[in-house]
mmCIF file of C-alpha atoms in Angstrom:
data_model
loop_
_atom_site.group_PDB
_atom_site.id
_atom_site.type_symbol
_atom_site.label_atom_id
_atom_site.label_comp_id
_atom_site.label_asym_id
_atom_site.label_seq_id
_atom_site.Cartn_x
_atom_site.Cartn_y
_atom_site.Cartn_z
ATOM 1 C CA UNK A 1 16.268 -46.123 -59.099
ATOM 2 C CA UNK A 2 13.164 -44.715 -60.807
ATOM 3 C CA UNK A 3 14.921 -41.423 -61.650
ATOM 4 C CA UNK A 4 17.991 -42.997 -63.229
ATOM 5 C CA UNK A 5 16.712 -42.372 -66.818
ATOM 6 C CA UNK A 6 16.531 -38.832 -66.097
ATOM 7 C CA UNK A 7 20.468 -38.535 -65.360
ATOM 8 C CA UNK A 8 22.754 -37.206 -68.233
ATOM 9 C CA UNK A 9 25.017 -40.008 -69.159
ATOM 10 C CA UNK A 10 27.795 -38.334 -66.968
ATOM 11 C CA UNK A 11 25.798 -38.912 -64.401
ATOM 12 C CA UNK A 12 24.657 -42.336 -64.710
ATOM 13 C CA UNK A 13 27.998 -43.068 -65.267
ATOM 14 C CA UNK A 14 29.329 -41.657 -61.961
ATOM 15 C CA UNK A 15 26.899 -43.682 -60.199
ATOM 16 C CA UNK A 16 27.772 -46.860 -61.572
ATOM 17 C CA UNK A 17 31.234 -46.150 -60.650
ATOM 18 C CA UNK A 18 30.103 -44.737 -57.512
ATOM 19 C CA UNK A 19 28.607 -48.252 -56.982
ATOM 20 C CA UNK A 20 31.862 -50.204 -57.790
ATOM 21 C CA UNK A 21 33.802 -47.890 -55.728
ATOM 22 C CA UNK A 22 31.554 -48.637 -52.886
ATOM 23 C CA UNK A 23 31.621 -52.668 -53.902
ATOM 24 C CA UNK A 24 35.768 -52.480 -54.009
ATOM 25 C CA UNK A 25 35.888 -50.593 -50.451
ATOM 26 C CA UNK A 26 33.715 -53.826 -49.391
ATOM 27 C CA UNK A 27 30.978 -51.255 -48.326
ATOM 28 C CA UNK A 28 27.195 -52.082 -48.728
ATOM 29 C CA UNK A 29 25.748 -48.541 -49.345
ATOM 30 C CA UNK A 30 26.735 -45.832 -52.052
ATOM 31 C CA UNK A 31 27.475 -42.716 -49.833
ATOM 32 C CA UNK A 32 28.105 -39.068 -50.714
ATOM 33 C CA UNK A 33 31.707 -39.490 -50.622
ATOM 34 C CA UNK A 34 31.745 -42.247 -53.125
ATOM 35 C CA UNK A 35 29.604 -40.547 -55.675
ATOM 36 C CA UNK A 36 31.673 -36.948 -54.757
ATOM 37 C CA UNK A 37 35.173 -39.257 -55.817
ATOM 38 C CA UNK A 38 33.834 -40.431 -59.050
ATOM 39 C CA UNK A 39 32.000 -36.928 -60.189
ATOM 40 C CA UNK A 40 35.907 -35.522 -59.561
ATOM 41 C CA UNK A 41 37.837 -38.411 -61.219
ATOM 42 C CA UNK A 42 35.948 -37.978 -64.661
ATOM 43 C CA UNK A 43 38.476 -36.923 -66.856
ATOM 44 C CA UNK A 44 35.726 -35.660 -69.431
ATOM 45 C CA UNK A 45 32.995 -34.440 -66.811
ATOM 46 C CA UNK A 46 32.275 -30.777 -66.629
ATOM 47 C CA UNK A 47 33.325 -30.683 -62.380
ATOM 48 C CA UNK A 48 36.581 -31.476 -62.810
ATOM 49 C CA UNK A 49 37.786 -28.017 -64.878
ATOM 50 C CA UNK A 50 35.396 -25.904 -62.825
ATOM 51 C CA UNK A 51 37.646 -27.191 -59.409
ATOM 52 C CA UNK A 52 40.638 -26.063 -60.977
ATOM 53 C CA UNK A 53 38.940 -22.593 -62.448
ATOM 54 C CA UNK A 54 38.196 -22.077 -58.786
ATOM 55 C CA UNK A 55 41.570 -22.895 -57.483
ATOM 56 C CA UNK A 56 40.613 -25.990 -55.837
ATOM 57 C CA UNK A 57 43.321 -28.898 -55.258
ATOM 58 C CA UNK A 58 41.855 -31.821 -56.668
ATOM 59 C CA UNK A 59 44.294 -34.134 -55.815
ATOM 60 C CA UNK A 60 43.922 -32.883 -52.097
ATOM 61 C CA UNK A 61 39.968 -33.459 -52.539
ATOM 62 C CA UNK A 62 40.142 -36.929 -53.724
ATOM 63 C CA UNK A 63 42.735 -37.515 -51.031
ATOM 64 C CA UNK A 64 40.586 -36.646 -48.290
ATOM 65 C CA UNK A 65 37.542 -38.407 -49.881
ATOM 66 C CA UNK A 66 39.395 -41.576 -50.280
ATOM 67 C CA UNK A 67 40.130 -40.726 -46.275
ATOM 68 C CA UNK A 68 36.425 -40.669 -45.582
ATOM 69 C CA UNK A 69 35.750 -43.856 -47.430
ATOM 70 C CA UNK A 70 38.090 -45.757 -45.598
ATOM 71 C CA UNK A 71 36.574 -44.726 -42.200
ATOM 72 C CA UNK A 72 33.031 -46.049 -43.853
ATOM 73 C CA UNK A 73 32.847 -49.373 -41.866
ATOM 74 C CA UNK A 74 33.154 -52.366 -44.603
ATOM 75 C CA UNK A 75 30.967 -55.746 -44.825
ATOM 76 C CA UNK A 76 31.899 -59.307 -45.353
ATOM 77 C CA UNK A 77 30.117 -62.573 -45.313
ATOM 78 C CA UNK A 78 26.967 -63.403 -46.148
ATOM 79 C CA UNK A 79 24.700 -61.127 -47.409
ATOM 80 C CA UNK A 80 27.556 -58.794 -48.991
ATOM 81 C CA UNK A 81 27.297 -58.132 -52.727
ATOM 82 C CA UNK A 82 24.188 -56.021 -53.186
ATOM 83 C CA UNK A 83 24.745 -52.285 -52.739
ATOM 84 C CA UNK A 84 22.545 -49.558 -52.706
ATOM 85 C CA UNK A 85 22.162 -46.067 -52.022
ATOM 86 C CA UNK A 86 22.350 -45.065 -48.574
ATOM 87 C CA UNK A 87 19.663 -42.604 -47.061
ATOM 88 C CA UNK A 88 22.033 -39.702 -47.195
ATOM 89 C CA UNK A 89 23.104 -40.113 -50.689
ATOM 90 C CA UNK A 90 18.995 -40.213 -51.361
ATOM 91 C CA UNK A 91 18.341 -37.016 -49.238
ATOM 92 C CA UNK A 92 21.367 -35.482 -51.790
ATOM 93 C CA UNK A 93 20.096 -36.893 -54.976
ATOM 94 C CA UNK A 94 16.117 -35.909 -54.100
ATOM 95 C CA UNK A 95 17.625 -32.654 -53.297
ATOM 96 C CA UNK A 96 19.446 -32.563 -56.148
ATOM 97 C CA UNK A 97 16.289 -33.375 -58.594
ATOM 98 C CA UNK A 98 14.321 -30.944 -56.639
ATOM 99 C CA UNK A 99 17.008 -27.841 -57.530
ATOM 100 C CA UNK A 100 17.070 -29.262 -61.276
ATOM 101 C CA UNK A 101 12.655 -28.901 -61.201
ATOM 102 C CA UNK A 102 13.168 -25.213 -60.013
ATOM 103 C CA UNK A 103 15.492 -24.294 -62.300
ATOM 104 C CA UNK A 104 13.502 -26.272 -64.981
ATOM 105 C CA UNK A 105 16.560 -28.510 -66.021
ATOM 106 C CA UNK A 106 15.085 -31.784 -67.431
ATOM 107 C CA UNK A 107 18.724 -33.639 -66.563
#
């Protein structure tokens, strides 16, 4: 990940977790849904208070997330053990990096 160093910590730390999530679901890529689960789990991460400002129900979020991630198929065998970032979750980070660029945020 070249752009990992440009991440706040919060970030890079919802990744990694993203990754483990991803690793104890038995799944091979790091999808949306697992990165979405971990950004709403951290207890001292700025998402979290602006879901409840909103209204939103986070338990009801993270229910239906871990829903989704359960439906993403799982691998076994040989080969298992490296994960990675799945295409989708690179169209949503590039996306992400280019709406930080235009809004001239360096993290």
């Amino acid at each position: 990940m070249l752009w990992f160093d440009k991440l706040t910590i919060k970030s890079q730390e919802a990744l990694q977790k993203a990754q483990q999530l991803a690793s104890e679901y038995g799944q091979q890529q790091i999808e949306p849904e697992h990165i979405a689960m971990t950004i709403l789990e951290q207890k001292e991460g700025v998402i979290p208070p602006i879901m409840g400002k909103v209204g939103a129900n986070q338990q009801q979020l993270l229910a239906e997330f871990k829903n989704a991630l359960e439906r993403i198929p799982r691998v076994s065998g040989a080969g298992y053990g490296q994960v990675y970032i799945s295409p989708r979750s690179k169209n949503v980070l590039d996306q992400a990096f280019k709406e930080a660029e235009q809004m001239k945020d360096e993290y």
